[in-house]
JSON list of C-alpha atoms and ligand atoms in Angstrom, two decimals:
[
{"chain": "A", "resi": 84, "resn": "UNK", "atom": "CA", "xyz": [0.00, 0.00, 0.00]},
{"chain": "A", "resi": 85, "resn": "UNK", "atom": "CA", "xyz": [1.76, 2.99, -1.37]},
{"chain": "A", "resi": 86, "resn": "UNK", "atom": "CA", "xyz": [0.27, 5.44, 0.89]},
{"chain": "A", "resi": 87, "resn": "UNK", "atom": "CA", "xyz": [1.74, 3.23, 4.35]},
{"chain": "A", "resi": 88, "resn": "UNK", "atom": "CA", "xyz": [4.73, 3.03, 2.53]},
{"chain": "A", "resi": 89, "resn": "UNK", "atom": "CA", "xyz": [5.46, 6.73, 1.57]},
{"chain": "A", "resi": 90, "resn": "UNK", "atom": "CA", "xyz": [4.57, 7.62, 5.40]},
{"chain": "A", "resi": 91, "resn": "UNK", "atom": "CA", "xyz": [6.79, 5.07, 6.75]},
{"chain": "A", "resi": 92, "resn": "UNK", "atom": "CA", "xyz": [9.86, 6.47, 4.57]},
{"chain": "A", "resi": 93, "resn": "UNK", "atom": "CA", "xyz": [8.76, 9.99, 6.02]},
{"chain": "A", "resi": 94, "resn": "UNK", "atom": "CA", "xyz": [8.06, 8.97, 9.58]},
{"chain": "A", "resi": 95, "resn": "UNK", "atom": "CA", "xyz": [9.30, 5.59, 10.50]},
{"chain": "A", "resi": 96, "resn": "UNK", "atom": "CA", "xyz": [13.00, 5.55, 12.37]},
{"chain": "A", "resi": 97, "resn": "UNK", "atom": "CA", "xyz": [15.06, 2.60, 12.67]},
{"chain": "A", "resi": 98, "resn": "UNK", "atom": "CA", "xyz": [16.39, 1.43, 15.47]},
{"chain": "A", "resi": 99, "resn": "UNK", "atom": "CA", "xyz": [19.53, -0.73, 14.61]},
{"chain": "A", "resi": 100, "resn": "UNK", "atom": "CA", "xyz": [18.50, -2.95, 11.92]},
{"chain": "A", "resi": 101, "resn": "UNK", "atom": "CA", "xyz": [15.31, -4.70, 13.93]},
{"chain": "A", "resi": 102, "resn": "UNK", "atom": "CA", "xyz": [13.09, -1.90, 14.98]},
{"chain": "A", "resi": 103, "resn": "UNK", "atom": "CA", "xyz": [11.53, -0.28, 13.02]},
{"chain": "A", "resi": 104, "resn": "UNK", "atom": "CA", "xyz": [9.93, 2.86, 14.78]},
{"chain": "A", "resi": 105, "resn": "UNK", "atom": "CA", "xyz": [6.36, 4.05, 13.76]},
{"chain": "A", "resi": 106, "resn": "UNK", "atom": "CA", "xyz": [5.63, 6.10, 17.22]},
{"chain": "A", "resi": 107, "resn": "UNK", "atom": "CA", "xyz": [4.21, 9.37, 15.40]},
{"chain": "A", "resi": 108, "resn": "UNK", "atom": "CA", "xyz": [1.61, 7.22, 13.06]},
{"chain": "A", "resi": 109, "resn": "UNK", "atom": "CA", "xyz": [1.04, 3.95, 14.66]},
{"chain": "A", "resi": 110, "resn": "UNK", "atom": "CA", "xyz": [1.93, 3.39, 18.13]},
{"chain": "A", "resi": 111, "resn": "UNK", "atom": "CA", "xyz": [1.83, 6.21, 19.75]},
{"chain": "A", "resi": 112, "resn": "UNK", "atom": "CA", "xyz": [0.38, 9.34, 18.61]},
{"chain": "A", "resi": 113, "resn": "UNK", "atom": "CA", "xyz": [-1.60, 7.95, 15.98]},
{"chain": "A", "resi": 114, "resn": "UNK", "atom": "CA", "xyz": [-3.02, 8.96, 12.51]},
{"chain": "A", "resi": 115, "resn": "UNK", "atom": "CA", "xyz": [-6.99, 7.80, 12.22]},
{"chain": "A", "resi": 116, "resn": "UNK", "atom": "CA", "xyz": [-7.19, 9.02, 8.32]},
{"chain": "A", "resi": 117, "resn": "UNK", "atom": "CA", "xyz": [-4.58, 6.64, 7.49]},
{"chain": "A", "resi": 118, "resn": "UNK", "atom": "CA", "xyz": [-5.54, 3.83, 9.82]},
{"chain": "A", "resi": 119, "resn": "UNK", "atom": "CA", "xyz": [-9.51, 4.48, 8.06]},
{"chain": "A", "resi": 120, "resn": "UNK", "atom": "CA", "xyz": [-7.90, 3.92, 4.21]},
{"chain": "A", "resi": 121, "resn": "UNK", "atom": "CA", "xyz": [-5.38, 0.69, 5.90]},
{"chain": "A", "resi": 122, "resn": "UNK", "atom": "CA", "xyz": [-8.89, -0.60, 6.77]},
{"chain": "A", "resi": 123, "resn": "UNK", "atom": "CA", "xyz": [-10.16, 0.52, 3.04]},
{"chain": "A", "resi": 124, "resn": "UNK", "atom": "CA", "xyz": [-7.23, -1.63, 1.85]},
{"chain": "A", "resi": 125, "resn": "UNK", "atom": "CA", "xyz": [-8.01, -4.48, 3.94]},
{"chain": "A", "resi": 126, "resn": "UNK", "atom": "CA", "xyz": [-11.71, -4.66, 2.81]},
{"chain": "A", "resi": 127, "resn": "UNK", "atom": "CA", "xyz": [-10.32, -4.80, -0.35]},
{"chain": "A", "resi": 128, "resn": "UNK", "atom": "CA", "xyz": [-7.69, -7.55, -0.50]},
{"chain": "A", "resi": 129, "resn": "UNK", "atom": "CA", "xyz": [-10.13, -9.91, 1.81]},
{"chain": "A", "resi": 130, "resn": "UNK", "atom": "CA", "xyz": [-13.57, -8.60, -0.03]},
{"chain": "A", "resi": 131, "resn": "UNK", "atom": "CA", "xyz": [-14.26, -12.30, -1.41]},
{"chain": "A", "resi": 132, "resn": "UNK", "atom": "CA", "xyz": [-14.69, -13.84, 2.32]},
{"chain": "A", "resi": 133, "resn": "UNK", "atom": "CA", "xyz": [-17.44, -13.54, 4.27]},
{"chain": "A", "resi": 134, "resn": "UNK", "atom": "CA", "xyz": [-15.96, -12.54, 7.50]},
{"chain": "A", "resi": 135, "resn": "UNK", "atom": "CA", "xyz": [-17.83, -12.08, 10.95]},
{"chain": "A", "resi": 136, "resn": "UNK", "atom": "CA", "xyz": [-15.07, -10.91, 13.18]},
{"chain": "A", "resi": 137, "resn": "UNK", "atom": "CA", "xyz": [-12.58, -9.39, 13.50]},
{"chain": "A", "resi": 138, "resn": "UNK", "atom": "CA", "xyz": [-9.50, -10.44, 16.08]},
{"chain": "A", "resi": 139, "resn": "UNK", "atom": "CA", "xyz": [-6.48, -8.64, 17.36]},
{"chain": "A", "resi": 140, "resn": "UNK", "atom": "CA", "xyz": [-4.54, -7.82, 20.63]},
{"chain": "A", "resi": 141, "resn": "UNK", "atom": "CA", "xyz": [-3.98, -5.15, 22.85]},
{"chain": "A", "resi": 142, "resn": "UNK", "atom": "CA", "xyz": [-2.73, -2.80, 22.48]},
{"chain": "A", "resi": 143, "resn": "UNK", "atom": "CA", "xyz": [-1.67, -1.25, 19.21]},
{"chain": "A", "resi": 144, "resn": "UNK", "atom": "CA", "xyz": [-4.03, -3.39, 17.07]},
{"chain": "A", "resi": 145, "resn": "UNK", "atom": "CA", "xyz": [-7.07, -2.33, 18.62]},
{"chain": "A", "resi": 146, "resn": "UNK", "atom": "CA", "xyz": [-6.95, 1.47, 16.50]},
{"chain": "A", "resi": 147, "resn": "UNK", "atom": "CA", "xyz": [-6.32, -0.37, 12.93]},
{"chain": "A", "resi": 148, "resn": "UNK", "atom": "CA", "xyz": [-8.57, -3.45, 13.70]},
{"chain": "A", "resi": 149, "resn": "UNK", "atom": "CA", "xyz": [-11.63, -0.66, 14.68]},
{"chain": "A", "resi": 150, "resn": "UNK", "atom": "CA", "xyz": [-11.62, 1.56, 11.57]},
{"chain": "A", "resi": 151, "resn": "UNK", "atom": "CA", "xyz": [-10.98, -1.57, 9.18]},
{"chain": "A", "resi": 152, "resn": "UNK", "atom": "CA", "xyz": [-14.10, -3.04, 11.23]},
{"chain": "A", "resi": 153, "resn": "UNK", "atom": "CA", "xyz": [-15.97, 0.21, 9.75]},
{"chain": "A", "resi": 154, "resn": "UNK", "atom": "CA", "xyz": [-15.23, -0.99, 6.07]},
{"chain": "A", "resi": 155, "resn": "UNK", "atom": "CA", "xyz": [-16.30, -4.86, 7.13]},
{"chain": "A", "resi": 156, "resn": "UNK", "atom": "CA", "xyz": [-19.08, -3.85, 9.49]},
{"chain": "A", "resi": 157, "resn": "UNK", "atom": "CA", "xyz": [-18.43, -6.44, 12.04]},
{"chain": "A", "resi": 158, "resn": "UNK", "atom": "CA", "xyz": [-17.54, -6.43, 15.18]},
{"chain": "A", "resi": 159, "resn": "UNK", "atom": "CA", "xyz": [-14.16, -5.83, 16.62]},
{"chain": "A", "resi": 160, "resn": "UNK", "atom": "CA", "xyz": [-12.75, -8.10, 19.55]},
{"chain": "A", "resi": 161, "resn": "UNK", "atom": "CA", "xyz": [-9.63, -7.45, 21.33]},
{"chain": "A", "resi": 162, "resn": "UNK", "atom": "CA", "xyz": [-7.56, -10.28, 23.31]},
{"chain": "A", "resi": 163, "resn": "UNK", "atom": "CA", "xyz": [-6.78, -9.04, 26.68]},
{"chain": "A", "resi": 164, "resn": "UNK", "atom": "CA", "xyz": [-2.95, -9.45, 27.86]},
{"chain": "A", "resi": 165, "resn": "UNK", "atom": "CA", "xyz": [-3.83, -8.58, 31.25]},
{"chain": "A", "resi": 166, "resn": "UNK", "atom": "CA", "xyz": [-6.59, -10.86, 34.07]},
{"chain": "A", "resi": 167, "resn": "UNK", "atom": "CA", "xyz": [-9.36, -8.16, 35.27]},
{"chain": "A", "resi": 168, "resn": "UNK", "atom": "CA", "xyz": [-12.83, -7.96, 36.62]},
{"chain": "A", "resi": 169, "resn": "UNK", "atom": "CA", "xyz": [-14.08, -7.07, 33.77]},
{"chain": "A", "resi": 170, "resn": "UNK", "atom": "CA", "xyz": [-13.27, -9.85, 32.14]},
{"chain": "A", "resi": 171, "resn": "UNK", "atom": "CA", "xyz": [-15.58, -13.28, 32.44]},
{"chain": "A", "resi": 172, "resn": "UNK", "atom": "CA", "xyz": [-13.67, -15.84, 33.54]},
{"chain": "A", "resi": 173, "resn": "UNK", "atom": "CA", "xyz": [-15.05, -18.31, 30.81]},
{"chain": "A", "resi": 174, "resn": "UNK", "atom": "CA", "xyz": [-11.94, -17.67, 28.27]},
{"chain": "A", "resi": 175, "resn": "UNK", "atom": "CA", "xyz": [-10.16, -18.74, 25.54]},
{"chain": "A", "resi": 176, "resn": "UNK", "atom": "CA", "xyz": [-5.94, -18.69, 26.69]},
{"chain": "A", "resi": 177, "resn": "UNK", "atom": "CA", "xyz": [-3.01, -18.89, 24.75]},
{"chain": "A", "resi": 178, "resn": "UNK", "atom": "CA", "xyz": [0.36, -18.67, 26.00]},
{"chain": "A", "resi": 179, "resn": "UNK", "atom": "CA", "xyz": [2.52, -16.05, 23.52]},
{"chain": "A", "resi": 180, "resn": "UNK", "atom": "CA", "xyz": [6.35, -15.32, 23.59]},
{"chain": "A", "resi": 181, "resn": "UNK", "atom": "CA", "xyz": [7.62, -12.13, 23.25]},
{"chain": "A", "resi": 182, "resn": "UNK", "atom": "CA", "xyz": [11.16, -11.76, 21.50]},
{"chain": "A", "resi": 183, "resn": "UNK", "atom": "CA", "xyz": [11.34, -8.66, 22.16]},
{"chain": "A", "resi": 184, "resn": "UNK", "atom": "CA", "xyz": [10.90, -8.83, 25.84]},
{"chain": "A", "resi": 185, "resn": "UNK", "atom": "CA", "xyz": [11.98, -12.15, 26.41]},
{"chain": "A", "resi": 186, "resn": "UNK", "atom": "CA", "xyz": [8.74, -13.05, 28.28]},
{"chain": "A", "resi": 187, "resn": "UNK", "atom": "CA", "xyz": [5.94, -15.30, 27.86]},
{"chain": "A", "resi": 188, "resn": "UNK", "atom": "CA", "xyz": [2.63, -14.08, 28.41]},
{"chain": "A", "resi": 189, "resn": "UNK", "atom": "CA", "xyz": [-1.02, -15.33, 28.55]},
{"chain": "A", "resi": 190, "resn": "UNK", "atom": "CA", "xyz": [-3.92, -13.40, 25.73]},
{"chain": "A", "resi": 191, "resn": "UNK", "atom": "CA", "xyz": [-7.54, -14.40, 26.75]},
{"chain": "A", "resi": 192, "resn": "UNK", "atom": "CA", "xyz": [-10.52, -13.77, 25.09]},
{"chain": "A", "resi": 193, "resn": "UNK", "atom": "CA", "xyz": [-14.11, -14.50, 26.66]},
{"chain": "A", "resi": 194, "resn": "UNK", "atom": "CA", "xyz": [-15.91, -17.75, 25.64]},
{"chain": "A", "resi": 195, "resn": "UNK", "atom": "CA", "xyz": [-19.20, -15.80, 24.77]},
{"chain": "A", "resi": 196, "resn": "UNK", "atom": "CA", "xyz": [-17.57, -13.42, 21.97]},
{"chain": "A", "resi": 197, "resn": "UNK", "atom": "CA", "xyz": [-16.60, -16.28, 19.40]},
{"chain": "A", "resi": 198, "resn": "UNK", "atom": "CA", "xyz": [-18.21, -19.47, 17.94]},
{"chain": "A", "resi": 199, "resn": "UNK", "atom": "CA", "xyz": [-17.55, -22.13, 15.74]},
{"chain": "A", "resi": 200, "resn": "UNK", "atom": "CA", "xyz": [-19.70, -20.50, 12.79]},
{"chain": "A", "resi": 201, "resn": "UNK", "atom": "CA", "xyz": [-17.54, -17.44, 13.03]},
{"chain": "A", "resi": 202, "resn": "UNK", "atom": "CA", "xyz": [-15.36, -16.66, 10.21]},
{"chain": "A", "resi": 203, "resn": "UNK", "atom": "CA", "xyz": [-12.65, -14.66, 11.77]},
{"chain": "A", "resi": 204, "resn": "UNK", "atom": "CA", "xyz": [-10.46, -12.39, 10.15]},
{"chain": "A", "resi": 205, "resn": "UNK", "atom": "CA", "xyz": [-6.73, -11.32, 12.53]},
{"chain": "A", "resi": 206, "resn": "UNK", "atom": "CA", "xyz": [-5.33, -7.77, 12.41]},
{"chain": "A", "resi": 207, "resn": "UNK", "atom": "CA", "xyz": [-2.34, -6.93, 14.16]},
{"chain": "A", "resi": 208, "resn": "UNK", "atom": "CA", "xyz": [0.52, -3.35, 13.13]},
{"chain": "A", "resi": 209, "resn": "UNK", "atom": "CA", "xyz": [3.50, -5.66, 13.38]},
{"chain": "A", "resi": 210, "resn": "UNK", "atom": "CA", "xyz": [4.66, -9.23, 11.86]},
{"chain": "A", "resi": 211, "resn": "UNK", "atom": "CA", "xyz": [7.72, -10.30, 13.42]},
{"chain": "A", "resi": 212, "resn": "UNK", "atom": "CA", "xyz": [8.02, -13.76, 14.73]},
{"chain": "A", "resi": 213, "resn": "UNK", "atom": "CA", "xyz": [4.75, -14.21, 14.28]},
{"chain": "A", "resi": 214, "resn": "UNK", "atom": "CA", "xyz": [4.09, -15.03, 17.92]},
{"chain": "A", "resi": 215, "resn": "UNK", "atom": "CA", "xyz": [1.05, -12.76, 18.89]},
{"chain": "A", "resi": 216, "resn": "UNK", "atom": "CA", "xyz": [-0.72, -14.24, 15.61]},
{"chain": "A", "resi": 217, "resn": "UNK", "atom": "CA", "xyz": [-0.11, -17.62, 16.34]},
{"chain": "A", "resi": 218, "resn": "UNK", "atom": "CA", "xyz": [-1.61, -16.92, 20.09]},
{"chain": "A", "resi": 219, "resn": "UNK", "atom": "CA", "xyz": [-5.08, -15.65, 18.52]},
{"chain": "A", "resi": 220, "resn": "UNK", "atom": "CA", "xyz": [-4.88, -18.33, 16.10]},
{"chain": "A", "resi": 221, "resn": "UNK", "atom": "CA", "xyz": [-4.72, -20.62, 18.63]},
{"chain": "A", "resi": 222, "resn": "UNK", "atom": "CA", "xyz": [-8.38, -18.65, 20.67]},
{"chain": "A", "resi": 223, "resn": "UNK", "atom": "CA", "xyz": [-10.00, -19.38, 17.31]},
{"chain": "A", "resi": 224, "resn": "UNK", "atom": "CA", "xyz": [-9.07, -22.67, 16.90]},
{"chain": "A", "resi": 225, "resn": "UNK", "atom": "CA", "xyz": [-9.98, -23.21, 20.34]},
{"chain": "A", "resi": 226, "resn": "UNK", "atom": "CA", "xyz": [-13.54, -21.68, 19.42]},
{"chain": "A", "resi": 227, "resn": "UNK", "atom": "CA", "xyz": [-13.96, -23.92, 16.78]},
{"chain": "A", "resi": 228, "resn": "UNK", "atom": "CA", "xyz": [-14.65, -21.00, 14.08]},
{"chain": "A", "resi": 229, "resn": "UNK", "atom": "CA", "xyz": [-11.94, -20.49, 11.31]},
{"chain": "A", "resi": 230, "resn": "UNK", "atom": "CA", "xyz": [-9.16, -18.30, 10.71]},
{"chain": "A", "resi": 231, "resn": "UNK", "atom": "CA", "xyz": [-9.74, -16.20, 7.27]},
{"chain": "A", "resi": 232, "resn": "UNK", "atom": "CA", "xyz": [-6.68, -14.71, 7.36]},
{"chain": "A", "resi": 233, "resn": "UNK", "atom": "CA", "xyz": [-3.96, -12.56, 8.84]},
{"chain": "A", "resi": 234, "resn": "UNK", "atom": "CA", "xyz": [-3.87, -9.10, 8.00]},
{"chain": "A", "resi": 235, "resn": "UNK", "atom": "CA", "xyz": [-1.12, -6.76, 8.77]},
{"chain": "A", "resi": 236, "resn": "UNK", "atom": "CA", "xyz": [-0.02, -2.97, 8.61]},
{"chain": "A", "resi": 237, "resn": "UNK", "atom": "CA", "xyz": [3.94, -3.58, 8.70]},
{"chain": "A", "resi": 238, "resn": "UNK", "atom": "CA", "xyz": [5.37, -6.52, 7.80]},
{"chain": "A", "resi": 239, "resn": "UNK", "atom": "CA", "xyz": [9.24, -7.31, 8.74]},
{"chain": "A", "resi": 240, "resn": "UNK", "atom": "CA", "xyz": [9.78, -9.81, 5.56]},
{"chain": "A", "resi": 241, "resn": "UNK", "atom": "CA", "xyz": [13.68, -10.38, 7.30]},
{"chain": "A", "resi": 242, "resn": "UNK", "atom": "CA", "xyz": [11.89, -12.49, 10.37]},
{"chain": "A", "resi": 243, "resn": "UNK", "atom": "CA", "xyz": [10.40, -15.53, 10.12]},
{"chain": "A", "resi": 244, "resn": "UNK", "atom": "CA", "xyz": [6.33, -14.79, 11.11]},
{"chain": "A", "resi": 245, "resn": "UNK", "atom": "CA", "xyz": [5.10, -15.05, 7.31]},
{"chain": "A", "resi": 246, "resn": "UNK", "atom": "CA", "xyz": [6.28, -18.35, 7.05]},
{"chain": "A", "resi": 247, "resn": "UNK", "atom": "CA", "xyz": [5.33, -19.48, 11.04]},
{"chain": "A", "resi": 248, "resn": "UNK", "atom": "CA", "xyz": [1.44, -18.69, 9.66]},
{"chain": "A", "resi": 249, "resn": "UNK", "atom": "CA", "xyz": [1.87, -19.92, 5.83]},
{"chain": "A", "resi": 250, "resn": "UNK", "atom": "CA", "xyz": [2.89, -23.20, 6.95]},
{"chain": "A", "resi": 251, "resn": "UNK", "atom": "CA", "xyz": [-0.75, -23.65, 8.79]},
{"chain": "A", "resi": 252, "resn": "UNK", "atom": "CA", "xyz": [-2.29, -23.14, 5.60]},
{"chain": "A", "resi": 253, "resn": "UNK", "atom": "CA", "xyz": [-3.12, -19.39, 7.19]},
{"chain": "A", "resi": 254, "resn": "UNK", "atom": "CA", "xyz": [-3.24, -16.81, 3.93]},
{"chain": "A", "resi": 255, "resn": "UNK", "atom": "CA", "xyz": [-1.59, -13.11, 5.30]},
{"chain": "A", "resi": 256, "resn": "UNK", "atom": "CA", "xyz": [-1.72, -9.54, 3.73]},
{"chain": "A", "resi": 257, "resn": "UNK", "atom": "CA", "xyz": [0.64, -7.24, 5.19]},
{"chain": "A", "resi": 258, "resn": "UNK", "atom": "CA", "xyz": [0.05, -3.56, 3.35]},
{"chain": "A", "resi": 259, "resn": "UNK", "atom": "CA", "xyz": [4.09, -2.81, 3.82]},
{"chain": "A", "resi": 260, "resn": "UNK", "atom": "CA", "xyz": [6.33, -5.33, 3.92]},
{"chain": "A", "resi": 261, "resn": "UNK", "atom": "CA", "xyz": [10.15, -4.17, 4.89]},
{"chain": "A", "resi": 262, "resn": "UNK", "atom": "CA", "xyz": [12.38, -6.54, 3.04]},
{"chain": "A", "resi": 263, "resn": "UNK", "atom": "CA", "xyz": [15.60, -4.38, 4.77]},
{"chain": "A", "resi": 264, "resn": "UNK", "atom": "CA", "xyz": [16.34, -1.79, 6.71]},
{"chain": "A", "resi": 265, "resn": "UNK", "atom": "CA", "xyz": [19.19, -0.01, 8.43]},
{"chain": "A", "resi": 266, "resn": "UNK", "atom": "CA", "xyz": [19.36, 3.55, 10.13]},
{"chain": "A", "resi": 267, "resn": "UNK", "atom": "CA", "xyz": [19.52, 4.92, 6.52]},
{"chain": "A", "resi": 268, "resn": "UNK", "atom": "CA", "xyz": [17.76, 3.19, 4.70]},
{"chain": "A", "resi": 269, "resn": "UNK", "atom": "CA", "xyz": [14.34, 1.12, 3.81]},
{"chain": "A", "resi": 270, "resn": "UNK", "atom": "CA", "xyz": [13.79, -1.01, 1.39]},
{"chain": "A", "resi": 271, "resn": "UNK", "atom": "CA", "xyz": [10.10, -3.03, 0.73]},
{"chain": "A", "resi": 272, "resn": "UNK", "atom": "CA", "xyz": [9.24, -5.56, -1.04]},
{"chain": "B", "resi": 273, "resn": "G4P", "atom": "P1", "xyz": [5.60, -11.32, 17.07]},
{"chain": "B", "resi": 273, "resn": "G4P", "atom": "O1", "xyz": [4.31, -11.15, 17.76]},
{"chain": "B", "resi": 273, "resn": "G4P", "atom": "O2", "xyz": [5.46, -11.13, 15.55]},
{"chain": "B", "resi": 273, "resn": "G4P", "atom": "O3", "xyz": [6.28, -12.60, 17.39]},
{"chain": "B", "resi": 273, "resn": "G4P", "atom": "O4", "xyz": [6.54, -10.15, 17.55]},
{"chain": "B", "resi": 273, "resn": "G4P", "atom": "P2", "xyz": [7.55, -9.96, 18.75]},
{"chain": "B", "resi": 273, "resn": "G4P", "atom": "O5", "xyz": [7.25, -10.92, 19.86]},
{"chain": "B", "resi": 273, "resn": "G4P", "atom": "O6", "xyz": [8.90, -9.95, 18.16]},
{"chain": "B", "resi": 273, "resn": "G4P", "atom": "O7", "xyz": [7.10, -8.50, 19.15]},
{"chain": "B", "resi": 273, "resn": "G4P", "atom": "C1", "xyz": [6.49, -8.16, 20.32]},
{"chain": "B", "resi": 273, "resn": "G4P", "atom": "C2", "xyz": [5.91, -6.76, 20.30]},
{"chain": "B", "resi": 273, "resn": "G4P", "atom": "O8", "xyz": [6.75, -5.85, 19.56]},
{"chain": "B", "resi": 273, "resn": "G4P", "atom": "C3", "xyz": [4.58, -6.66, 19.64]},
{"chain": "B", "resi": 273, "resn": "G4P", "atom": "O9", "xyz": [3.91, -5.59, 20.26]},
{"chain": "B", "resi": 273, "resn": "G4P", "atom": "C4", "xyz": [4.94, -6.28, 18.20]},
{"chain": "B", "resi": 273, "resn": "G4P", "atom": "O10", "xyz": [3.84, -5.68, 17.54]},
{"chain": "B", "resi": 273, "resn": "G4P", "atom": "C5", "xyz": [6.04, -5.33, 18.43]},
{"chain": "B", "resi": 273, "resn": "G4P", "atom": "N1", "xyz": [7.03, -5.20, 17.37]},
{"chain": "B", "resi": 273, "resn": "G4P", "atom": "C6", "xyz": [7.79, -6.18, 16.82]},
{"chain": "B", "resi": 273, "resn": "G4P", "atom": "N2", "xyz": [8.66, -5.65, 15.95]},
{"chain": "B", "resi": 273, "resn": "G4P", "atom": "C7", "xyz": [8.44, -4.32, 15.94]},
{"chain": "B", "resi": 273, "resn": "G4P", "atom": "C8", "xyz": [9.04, -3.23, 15.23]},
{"chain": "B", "resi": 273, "resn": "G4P", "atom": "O11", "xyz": [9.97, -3.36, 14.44]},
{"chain": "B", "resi": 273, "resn": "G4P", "atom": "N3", "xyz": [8.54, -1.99, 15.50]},
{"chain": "B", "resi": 273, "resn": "G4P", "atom": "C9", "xyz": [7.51, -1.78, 16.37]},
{"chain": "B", "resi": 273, "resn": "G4P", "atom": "N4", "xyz": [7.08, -0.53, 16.53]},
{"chain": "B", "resi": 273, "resn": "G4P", "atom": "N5", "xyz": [6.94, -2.79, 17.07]},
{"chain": "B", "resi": 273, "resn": "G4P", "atom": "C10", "xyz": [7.41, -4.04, 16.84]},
{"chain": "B", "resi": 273, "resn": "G4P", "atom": "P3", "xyz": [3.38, -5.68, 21.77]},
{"chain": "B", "resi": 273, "resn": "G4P", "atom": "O12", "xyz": [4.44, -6.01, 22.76]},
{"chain": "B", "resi": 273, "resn": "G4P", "atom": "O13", "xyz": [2.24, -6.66, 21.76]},
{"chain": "B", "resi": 273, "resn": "G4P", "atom": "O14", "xyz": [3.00, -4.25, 22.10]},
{"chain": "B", "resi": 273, "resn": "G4P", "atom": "P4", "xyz": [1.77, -3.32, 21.80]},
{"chain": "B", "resi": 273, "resn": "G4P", "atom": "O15", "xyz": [0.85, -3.95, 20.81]},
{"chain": "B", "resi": 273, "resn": "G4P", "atom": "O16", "xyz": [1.13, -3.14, 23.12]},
{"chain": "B", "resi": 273, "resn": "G4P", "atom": "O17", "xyz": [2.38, -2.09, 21.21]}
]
């Protein structure tokens, strides 16, 4: 997606040759408009399926899974990192590593929010190691229902997470994929 792209050549920093920075847009301050047309883009690339839900994970998924939920007009259901009272305690679990903080961690999702005639489509802003997509693959598998597909804003094509889902059979759209990158420089593939 050419308009992602162009942003994150104008925006994105990198941090050594791993992270790749997207605070000002993304995950931090954050830029609705371009979140709203992300969500155009999905609607378009999945517009064949019939999809009933959406899936991601707090808590920088939540923005570009809600406005690409206004172009599918389903609802939107987050998996919570965190055990509160306001969540039931009938849940889904998955267990999920984190690379990055070198730290497994449980996402849960509440029993009454999917079933097995859900056709469930996963949005998440990064693809790394593919960890947090496996995790809410693993809640809808648990539910029964069926994974559509993965869809993500920035792909890292250097790490392995494309392949982790591909090999389950699991189709993914990223709408940048960053085939390189150093403090200089970006390339996409
Ligand atoms: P994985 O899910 O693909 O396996 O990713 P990994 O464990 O490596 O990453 C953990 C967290 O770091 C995730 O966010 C992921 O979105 C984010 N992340 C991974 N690579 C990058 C990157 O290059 N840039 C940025 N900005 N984020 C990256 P999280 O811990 O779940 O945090 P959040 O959703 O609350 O922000």
């Amino acid at each position: 997606m050419q308009l992602l792209k162009d942003r994150i050549l104008k925006d994105g920093q990198v941090i050594g040759d791993q992270v790749l920075k997207v605070d000002s847009f993304i995950n931090h301050q954050m830029d609705a408009q371009l979140m709203y047309e992300m969500g155009r883009e999905f609607k378009r690339r999945f517009h064949s399926e019939k999809i009933t839900k959406i899936l991601t994970i707090e808590a920088s998924g939540i923005a570009i899974a809600c406005l690409a939920a206004l172009h599918f007009q389903v609802p939107v259901i987050y998996a919570k990192k965190h055990q509160s009272v306001n969540l039931d305690k009938d849940t889904y679990q998955s267990s999920v590593y984190s690379f990055t903080k070198n730290t497994s961690y449980d996402v849960r999702v509440a029993r009454k929010f999917l079933c097995k005639e859900d056709r469930v489509l996963i949005i998440d802003d990064f693809l790394a190691n593919g960890n947090a997509a496996t995790g809410l693959v693993d809640i809808v598998n648990q539910a029964g229902a069926e994974v559509v597909g993965v869809g993500i804003a920035i792909e890292k094509g250097f790490q392995p997470g494309r392949k982790v889902l591909e090999d389950k059979d699991i189709k993914v759209e990223s709408l940048a994929i960053v085939e390189s990158m150093n403090e200089s420089k970006i390339k996409f593939k």
